[in-house]
mmCIF file of C-alpha atoms in Angstrom:
data_model
loop_
_atom_site.group_PDB
_atom_site.id
_atom_site.type_symbol
_atom_site.label_atom_id
_atom_site.label_comp_id
_atom_site.label_asym_id
_atom_site.label_seq_id
_atom_site.Cartn_x
_atom_site.Cartn_y
_atom_site.Cartn_z
ATOM 1 C CA MET A 1 -9.158 -84.963 -38.255
ATOM 2 C CA ASN A 2 -12.090 -87.737 -37.730
ATOM 3 C CA GLY A 3 -12.096 -91.085 -39.746
ATOM 4 C CA LYS A 4 -10.159 -94.662 -39.450
ATOM 5 C CA ILE A 5 -6.686 -94.708 -37.995
ATOM 6 C CA SER A 6 -4.100 -94.743 -40.433
ATOM 7 C CA PRO A 7 -1.967 -97.846 -41.375
ATOM 8 C CA ILE A 8 1.172 -96.193 -40.529
ATOM 9 C CA PHE A 9 0.367 -95.960 -37.250
ATOM 10 C CA HIS A 10 1.201 -99.351 -36.829
ATOM 11 C CA HIS A 11 5.080 -98.269 -37.123
ATOM 12 C CA PHE A 12 4.366 -96.055 -34.132
ATOM 13 C CA ASP A 13 2.595 -98.722 -32.118
ATOM 14 C CA VAL A 14 5.133 -101.328 -32.483
ATOM 15 C CA GLN A 15 8.018 -98.680 -31.470
ATOM 16 C CA PHE A 16 6.032 -97.556 -28.662
ATOM 17 C CA GLU A 17 5.528 -100.884 -27.124
ATOM 18 C CA GLU A 18 9.048 -101.913 -27.469
ATOM 19 C CA ALA A 19 9.962 -98.271 -25.864
ATOM 20 C CA ARG A 20 7.774 -98.364 -22.996
ATOM 21 C CA ALA A 21 9.061 -101.945 -22.151
ATOM 22 C CA SER A 22 12.595 -100.764 -22.287
ATOM 23 C CA PHE A 23 11.839 -97.788 -19.988
ATOM 24 C CA LEU A 24 9.808 -100.320 -17.328
ATOM 25 C CA ALA A 25 12.963 -102.288 -17.475
ATOM 26 C CA LEU A 26 15.257 -99.099 -16.664
ATOM 27 C CA GLY A 27 12.994 -98.693 -13.652
ATOM 28 C CA LYS A 28 14.276 -102.101 -12.122
ATOM 29 C CA GLN A 29 17.941 -101.582 -12.860
ATOM 30 C CA TYR A 30 19.405 -98.569 -15.059
ATOM 31 C CA LYS A 31 21.726 -100.423 -17.836
ATOM 32 C CA GLY A 32 23.661 -98.698 -20.558
ATOM 33 C CA LYS A 33 22.325 -101.364 -23.192
ATOM 34 C CA LYS A 34 19.090 -101.008 -22.542
ATOM 35 C CA ALA A 35 19.227 -97.002 -22.150
ATOM 36 C CA ILE A 36 20.412 -96.677 -25.872
ATOM 37 C CA GLU A 37 17.417 -99.197 -26.750
ATOM 38 C CA LEU A 38 15.054 -96.523 -25.334
ATOM 39 C CA GLU A 39 16.914 -93.468 -26.850
ATOM 40 C CA GLN A 40 16.633 -95.466 -30.060
ATOM 41 C CA LYS A 41 12.954 -95.916 -29.932
ATOM 42 C CA LEU A 42 12.320 -92.459 -28.750
ATOM 43 C CA ILE A 43 14.276 -91.096 -31.618
ATOM 44 C CA PHE A 44 11.901 -92.979 -33.868
ATOM 45 C CA LEU A 45 8.525 -91.653 -32.081
ATOM 46 C CA GLU A 46 9.794 -88.112 -32.239
ATOM 47 C CA ILE A 47 10.449 -88.790 -36.292
ATOM 48 C CA TYR A 48 6.673 -90.197 -36.590
ATOM 49 C CA ILE A 49 5.674 -87.098 -34.422
ATOM 50 C CA HIS A 50 7.334 -84.813 -36.674
ATOM 51 C CA LEU A 51 5.449 -86.426 -39.668
ATOM 52 C CA ILE A 52 1.873 -86.097 -38.311
ATOM 53 C CA SER A 53 2.777 -82.303 -37.244
ATOM 54 C CA LYS A 54 3.495 -82.216 -40.811
ATOM 55 C CA ILE A 55 -0.025 -83.132 -41.654
ATOM 56 C CA HIS A 56 -1.525 -80.998 -39.013
ATOM 57 C CA PHE A 57 0.482 -77.838 -39.951
ATOM 58 C CA ASP A 58 -2.442 -75.954 -38.561
ATOM 59 C CA GLU A 59 -1.649 -76.987 -35.169
ATOM 60 C CA LYS A 60 1.735 -74.602 -35.051
ATOM 61 C CA LYS A 61 3.104 -76.294 -31.417
ATOM 62 C CA LEU A 62 2.148 -79.931 -31.824
ATOM 63 C CA LYS A 63 5.583 -81.495 -32.508
ATOM 64 C CA PHE A 64 6.974 -80.077 -29.510
ATOM 65 C CA GLU A 65 3.959 -80.281 -27.144
ATOM 66 C CA ILE A 66 3.584 -84.210 -27.523
ATOM 67 C CA PHE A 67 7.046 -84.866 -26.998
ATOM 68 C CA GLU A 68 7.966 -82.446 -24.322
ATOM 69 C CA PRO A 69 7.344 -84.505 -21.205
ATOM 70 C CA PHE A 70 10.126 -86.947 -22.689
ATOM 71 C CA LYS A 71 12.627 -84.212 -23.215
ATOM 72 C CA THR A 72 14.675 -84.824 -20.146
ATOM 73 C CA ILE A 73 14.537 -88.524 -20.342
ATOM 74 C CA PHE A 74 15.714 -88.077 -23.919
ATOM 75 C CA LYS A 75 18.732 -85.606 -22.956
ATOM 76 C CA GLY A 76 19.663 -88.266 -20.197
ATOM 77 C CA LEU A 77 19.588 -91.127 -22.307
ATOM 78 C CA LYS A 78 21.420 -89.459 -24.865
ATOM 79 C CA LYS A 79 24.391 -88.780 -22.288
ATOM 80 C CA THR A 80 24.174 -92.334 -21.446
ATOM 81 C CA LYS A 81 25.085 -93.367 -25.184
ATOM 82 C CA HIS A 82 27.949 -90.432 -25.322
ATOM 83 C CA LEU A 83 29.644 -92.225 -22.092
ATOM 84 C CA LYS A 84 29.172 -95.571 -23.594
ATOM 85 C CA PHE A 85 30.627 -94.507 -26.759
ATOM 86 C CA VAL A 86 33.802 -92.856 -24.970
ATOM 87 C CA VAL A 87 34.198 -96.373 -23.201
ATOM 88 C CA GLN A 88 34.255 -98.150 -26.278
ATOM 89 C CA GLU A 89 36.511 -95.940 -28.258
ATOM 90 C CA LEU A 90 39.094 -95.892 -25.399
ATOM 91 C CA GLU A 91 38.994 -99.697 -24.892
ATOM 92 C CA GLN A 92 39.526 -100.008 -28.692
ATOM 93 C CA ILE A 93 42.501 -97.939 -28.682
ATOM 94 C CA LYS A 94 43.967 -99.454 -25.299
ATOM 95 C CA ALA A 95 43.697 -102.823 -26.999
ATOM 96 C CA LYS A 96 45.429 -101.470 -29.908
ATOM 97 C CA LYS A 97 48.123 -99.917 -28.001
ATOM 98 C CA ASN A 98 48.351 -102.160 -25.291
ATOM 99 C CA LEU A 99 48.034 -99.208 -22.890
ATOM 100 C CA THR A 100 46.226 -98.693 -19.402
ATOM 101 C CA PHE A 101 44.875 -95.113 -18.721
ATOM 102 C CA ASN A 102 43.730 -95.646 -15.132
ATOM 103 C CA THR A 103 43.421 -92.232 -13.768
ATOM 104 C CA TYR A 104 41.137 -91.318 -16.860
ATOM 105 C CA GLU A 105 38.970 -94.560 -16.482
ATOM 106 C CA LYS A 106 38.534 -93.974 -12.871
ATOM 107 C CA PHE A 107 37.150 -90.390 -13.393
ATOM 108 C CA LEU A 108 35.212 -91.920 -16.488
ATOM 109 C CA MET A 109 33.821 -94.496 -14.281
ATOM 110 C CA ASP A 110 33.020 -92.163 -11.406
ATOM 111 C CA GLU A 111 31.048 -89.979 -13.853
ATOM 112 C CA LYS A 112 29.202 -93.031 -15.643
ATOM 113 C CA LYS A 113 28.156 -94.284 -12.161
ATOM 114 C CA ASP A 114 26.932 -90.956 -10.996
ATOM 115 C CA HIS A 115 24.886 -90.258 -14.328
ATOM 116 C CA TYR A 116 23.311 -93.618 -14.049
ATOM 117 C CA ASN A 117 22.154 -93.057 -10.531
ATOM 118 C CA LYS A 118 20.645 -89.786 -11.297
ATOM 119 C CA MET A 119 18.765 -91.770 -14.650
ATOM 120 C CA TYR A 120 17.591 -94.337 -12.348
ATOM 121 C CA ASP A 121 16.217 -91.747 -10.003
ATOM 122 C CA LEU A 122 14.602 -89.926 -12.920
ATOM 123 C CA ILE A 123 13.019 -93.098 -14.578
ATOM 124 C CA VAL A 124 11.390 -94.444 -11.192
ATOM 125 C CA SER A 125 10.212 -91.006 -10.657
ATOM 126 C CA THR A 126 8.716 -90.484 -13.913
ATOM 127 C CA PRO A 127 4.736 -91.049 -14.082
ATOM 128 C CA LEU A 128 3.440 -93.440 -16.310
ATOM 129 C CA LYS A 129 0.746 -91.251 -17.580
ATOM 130 C CA ILE A 130 2.836 -89.680 -19.973
ATOM 131 C CA TRP A 131 3.195 -92.976 -21.843
ATOM 132 C CA GLU A 132 -0.297 -92.912 -22.002
ATOM 133 C CA LYS A 133 -1.127 -89.413 -22.935
ATOM 134 C CA LEU A 134 1.536 -89.971 -25.549
ATOM 135 C CA TYR A 135 0.127 -92.495 -27.063
ATOM 136 C CA ALA A 136 -3.402 -91.478 -26.854
ATOM 137 C CA ASP A 137 -2.412 -87.876 -28.452
ATOM 138 C CA VAL A 138 -0.448 -89.674 -31.636
ATOM 139 C CA ARG A 139 -3.167 -92.008 -31.974
ATOM 140 C CA HIS A 140 -5.956 -89.143 -32.055
ATOM 141 C CA HIS A 141 -3.604 -87.463 -34.844
ATOM 142 C CA SER A 142 -3.408 -90.723 -36.894
ATOM 143 C CA LEU A 143 -7.002 -90.683 -37.438
ATOM 144 C CA GLY A 144 -8.092 -90.128 -40.949
ATOM 145 C CA LEU A 145 -4.841 -89.569 -42.495
ATOM 146 C CA LYS A 146 -5.032 -90.286 -45.954
ATOM 147 C CA PRO A 147 -2.245 -91.889 -48.147
ATOM 148 C CA LEU A 148 -1.559 -88.723 -50.297
ATOM 149 C CA MET A 149 -1.268 -86.856 -47.030
ATOM 150 C CA ILE A 150 1.388 -89.285 -45.904
ATOM 151 C CA ASN A 151 3.144 -88.964 -49.310
ATOM 152 C CA THR A 152 2.991 -85.515 -49.086
ATOM 153 C CA ALA A 153 4.431 -84.814 -45.675
ATOM 154 C CA THR A 154 7.303 -87.626 -45.849
ATOM 155 C CA THR A 155 8.566 -85.783 -49.180
ATOM 156 C CA GLN A 156 8.369 -82.285 -47.432
ATOM 157 C CA ILE A 157 10.413 -83.606 -44.519
ATOM 158 C CA ILE A 158 12.885 -85.490 -46.535
ATOM 159 C CA ASN A 159 13.117 -82.210 -49.181
ATOM 160 C CA GLU A 160 14.125 -80.088 -45.960
ATOM 161 C CA GLU A 161 16.916 -82.413 -44.706
ATOM 162 C CA LEU A 162 18.275 -82.056 -48.371
ATOM 163 C CA GLU A 163 17.972 -78.530 -48.377
ATOM 164 C CA PHE A 164 19.963 -78.683 -45.003
ATOM 165 C CA PHE A 165 22.414 -81.101 -46.356
ATOM 166 C CA ASN A 166 22.826 -78.551 -49.478
ATOM 167 C CA VAL A 167 23.710 -75.763 -46.984
ATOM 168 C CA ASP A 168 26.040 -77.987 -45.264
ATOM 169 C CA ASN A 169 27.411 -78.768 -48.447
ATOM 170 C CA GLN A 170 28.444 -75.236 -49.896
ATOM 171 C CA HIS A 171 30.650 -74.483 -46.808
ATOM 172 C CA LYS A 172 33.569 -76.335 -44.953
ATOM 173 C CA LEU A 173 32.147 -79.272 -42.729
ATOM 174 C CA ASP A 174 32.560 -78.433 -39.199
ATOM 175 C CA ASN A 175 31.527 -80.541 -36.117
ATOM 176 C CA LYS A 176 27.906 -79.141 -36.221
ATOM 177 C CA ALA A 177 27.352 -79.522 -39.741
ATOM 178 C CA LEU A 178 28.848 -83.228 -39.491
ATOM 179 C CA LYS A 179 26.571 -84.068 -36.494
ATOM 180 C CA ASP A 180 23.764 -82.186 -38.449
ATOM 181 C CA ILE A 181 24.047 -84.537 -41.394
ATOM 182 C CA TYR A 182 24.061 -87.650 -39.057
ATOM 183 C CA GLU A 183 21.231 -86.894 -37.401
ATOM 184 C CA GLY A 184 19.394 -85.895 -41.122
ATOM 185 C CA LEU A 185 20.320 -88.869 -42.603
ATOM 186 C CA ARG A 186 18.516 -90.772 -39.834
ATOM 187 C CA ILE A 187 15.383 -88.998 -40.338
ATOM 188 C CA VAL A 188 15.709 -89.672 -43.981
ATOM 189 C CA THR A 189 16.393 -93.400 -43.728
ATOM 190 C CA ALA A 190 13.381 -93.735 -41.169
ATOM 191 C CA LEU A 191 10.884 -91.765 -43.466
ATOM 192 C CA GLU A 192 12.134 -93.736 -46.727
ATOM 193 C CA ASN A 193 10.935 -96.891 -44.722
ATOM 194 C CA ILE A 194 7.778 -95.744 -43.786
ATOM 195 C CA ARG A 195 7.166 -94.892 -47.228
ATOM 196 C CA ILE A 196 8.167 -98.284 -48.430
ATOM 197 C CA ASP A 197 6.096 -100.126 -45.767
ATOM 198 C CA SER A 198 3.431 -98.039 -46.779
ATOM 199 C CA GLY A 199 3.624 -98.914 -50.432
ATOM 200 C CA PHE A 200 5.069 -95.601 -51.596
ATOM 201 C CA ASN A 201 7.846 -95.493 -53.673
ATOM 202 C CA PRO A 202 11.161 -94.357 -52.019
ATOM 203 C CA ILE A 203 12.624 -91.086 -52.925
ATOM 204 C CA PHE A 204 15.895 -92.392 -53.317
ATOM 205 C CA VAL A 205 17.274 -95.397 -55.375
ATOM 206 C CA ARG A 206 18.822 -98.381 -53.769
ATOM 207 C CA GLU A 207 22.400 -97.548 -54.581
ATOM 208 C CA VAL A 208 21.892 -93.912 -52.946
ATOM 209 C CA HIS A 209 20.561 -95.648 -49.687
ATOM 210 C CA ILE A 210 23.868 -98.107 -49.614
ATOM 211 C CA LYS A 211 25.810 -94.713 -50.007
ATOM 212 C CA MET A 212 23.936 -93.074 -47.309
ATOM 213 C CA ASN A 213 24.338 -96.147 -44.680
ATOM 214 C CA ALA A 214 28.153 -96.028 -45.574
ATOM 215 C CA LEU A 215 28.391 -92.481 -44.629
ATOM 216 C CA GLN A 216 26.120 -92.954 -41.459
ATOM 217 C CA GLN A 217 28.833 -95.561 -40.018
ATOM 218 C CA THR A 218 31.871 -93.259 -40.984
ATOM 219 C CA LEU A 219 30.061 -90.367 -39.535
ATOM 220 C CA LEU A 220 29.664 -92.957 -36.160
ATOM 221 C CA SER A 221 33.315 -93.683 -36.130
ATOM 222 C CA TRP A 222 33.842 -89.894 -36.380
ATOM 223 C CA TYR A 223 31.460 -89.264 -33.693
ATOM 224 C CA GLN A 224 33.041 -91.437 -31.548
ATOM 225 C CA ASN A 225 36.234 -90.189 -31.675
ATOM 226 C CA GLN A 226 35.063 -86.481 -31.435
ATOM 227 C CA LEU A 227 33.265 -87.661 -28.288
ATOM 228 C CA LEU A 228 36.484 -88.915 -26.557
ATOM 229 C CA THR A 229 38.381 -86.051 -27.721
ATOM 230 C CA GLN A 230 36.025 -83.780 -25.854
ATOM 231 C CA HIS A 231 35.549 -85.688 -22.898
ATOM 232 C CA LEU A 232 39.454 -86.236 -22.694
ATOM 233 C CA VAL A 233 39.962 -82.161 -22.953
ATOM 234 C CA TYR A 234 37.278 -81.819 -20.128
ATOM 235 C CA PHE A 235 39.236 -84.269 -17.898
ATOM 236 C CA PHE A 236 42.461 -82.291 -18.520
ATOM 237 C CA GLY A 237 40.669 -79.166 -17.387
ATOM 238 C CA ASP A 238 41.958 -78.593 -13.723
ATOM 239 C CA LYS A 239 44.966 -80.715 -14.307
ATOM 240 C CA GLU A 240 48.242 -78.735 -13.825
ATOM 241 C CA GLU A 241 50.365 -81.286 -15.088
ATOM 242 C CA ILE A 242 49.340 -83.617 -18.033
ATOM 243 C CA SER A 243 51.537 -87.077 -18.519
ATOM 244 C CA ARG A 244 53.193 -87.803 -21.832
ATOM 245 C CA LYS A 245 51.135 -90.707 -22.437
ATOM 246 C CA TYR A 246 47.939 -88.392 -22.285
ATOM 247 C CA LYS A 247 49.243 -85.822 -24.415
ATOM 248 C CA ASP A 248 50.411 -88.339 -26.855
ATOM 249 C CA LEU A 249 46.704 -90.075 -26.637
ATOM 250 C CA LEU A 250 45.085 -86.486 -27.486
ATOM 251 C CA ALA A 251 47.439 -86.057 -30.227
ATOM 252 C CA ASP A 252 46.643 -89.483 -31.724
ATOM 253 C CA LEU A 253 42.839 -88.689 -31.271
ATOM 254 C CA LYS A 254 43.155 -85.079 -33.226
ATOM 255 C CA GLN A 255 45.257 -87.212 -36.176
ATOM 256 C CA ASN A 256 42.683 -89.688 -36.540
ATOM 257 C CA LYS A 257 39.931 -87.295 -36.448
ATOM 258 C CA LYS A 258 41.601 -85.609 -39.455
ATOM 259 C CA LYS A 259 41.707 -88.905 -41.487
ATOM 260 C CA LEU A 260 38.027 -89.676 -40.495
ATOM 261 C CA THR A 261 36.951 -85.899 -41.407
ATOM 262 C CA SER A 262 38.487 -86.195 -44.655
ATOM 263 C CA ASN A 263 36.824 -89.563 -45.524
ATOM 264 C CA VAL A 264 33.455 -88.156 -44.398
ATOM 265 C CA GLU A 265 33.931 -84.990 -46.529
ATOM 266 C CA GLY A 266 34.831 -87.329 -49.575
ATOM 267 C CA GLN A 267 31.625 -89.776 -49.062
ATOM 268 C CA CYS A 268 29.251 -86.369 -48.415
ATOM 269 C CA LYS A 269 30.548 -84.888 -51.891
ATOM 270 C CA TYR A 270 29.997 -88.185 -53.640
ATOM 271 C CA LEU A 271 26.582 -88.687 -52.077
ATOM 272 C CA PHE A 272 25.390 -85.068 -52.257
ATOM 273 C CA ASP A 273 26.686 -84.731 -55.899
ATOM 274 C CA ARG A 274 24.276 -87.482 -56.789
ATOM 275 C CA ILE A 275 21.086 -86.221 -54.799
ATOM 276 C CA LEU A 276 20.985 -82.775 -54.654
ATOM 277 C CA ASN A 277 21.819 -82.096 -58.544
#
């Protein structure tokens, strides 16, 4: 597809430069905060690639081929975020209950240290040419994009996410469904921002976006609780004896999860009844 570079490429360009800067910083010292920044940037780049692949629908594998070199890094960054969420959730509980969980904290810190070392090695061994190729490929596929193409593609992807929401809404919201909704809302929000910045009307009114944001925040709390619960059960895996303090911690997490799940289900029903009907 020939022609001038589309104005929407600016969104990719900005996020790309920030992502590469974060990547280079991690090559000097691997830190959780910078890793999470990079993961967030890569999420946007992947959404943008999804958008242009929807326009270039005749290139069946475009979406997967362009982002493929970043898959291993992306997976590792996601684990970094998960470990940070687990630590944050545990710190909040410790402060609230005035307790310590020394054995588990050591286990957690040892895992974090090992993971950070592996990620640092992965970052420094990754050739910079994968960034150059990503930029060149995306820029090439951003040539000659017409406003109607962008309008149509963003609408199609958002409608696909709404279909997933509708399927989830018809059944009991299990862990996978809630995780999918969390990620789906992220896609919808990013595409809506692209639409607005590109001069198109948003699909949803401001009230719906406010409700989406509130749901995302509740889902984030649910997600952090879920991650700590899963990790704690993993920690218990090879233990013959589990102290009362840890059993109480797990029981509290499960009880809190029920409350968070109930809140999420209520927000989902309220929101989806308005955007799906």
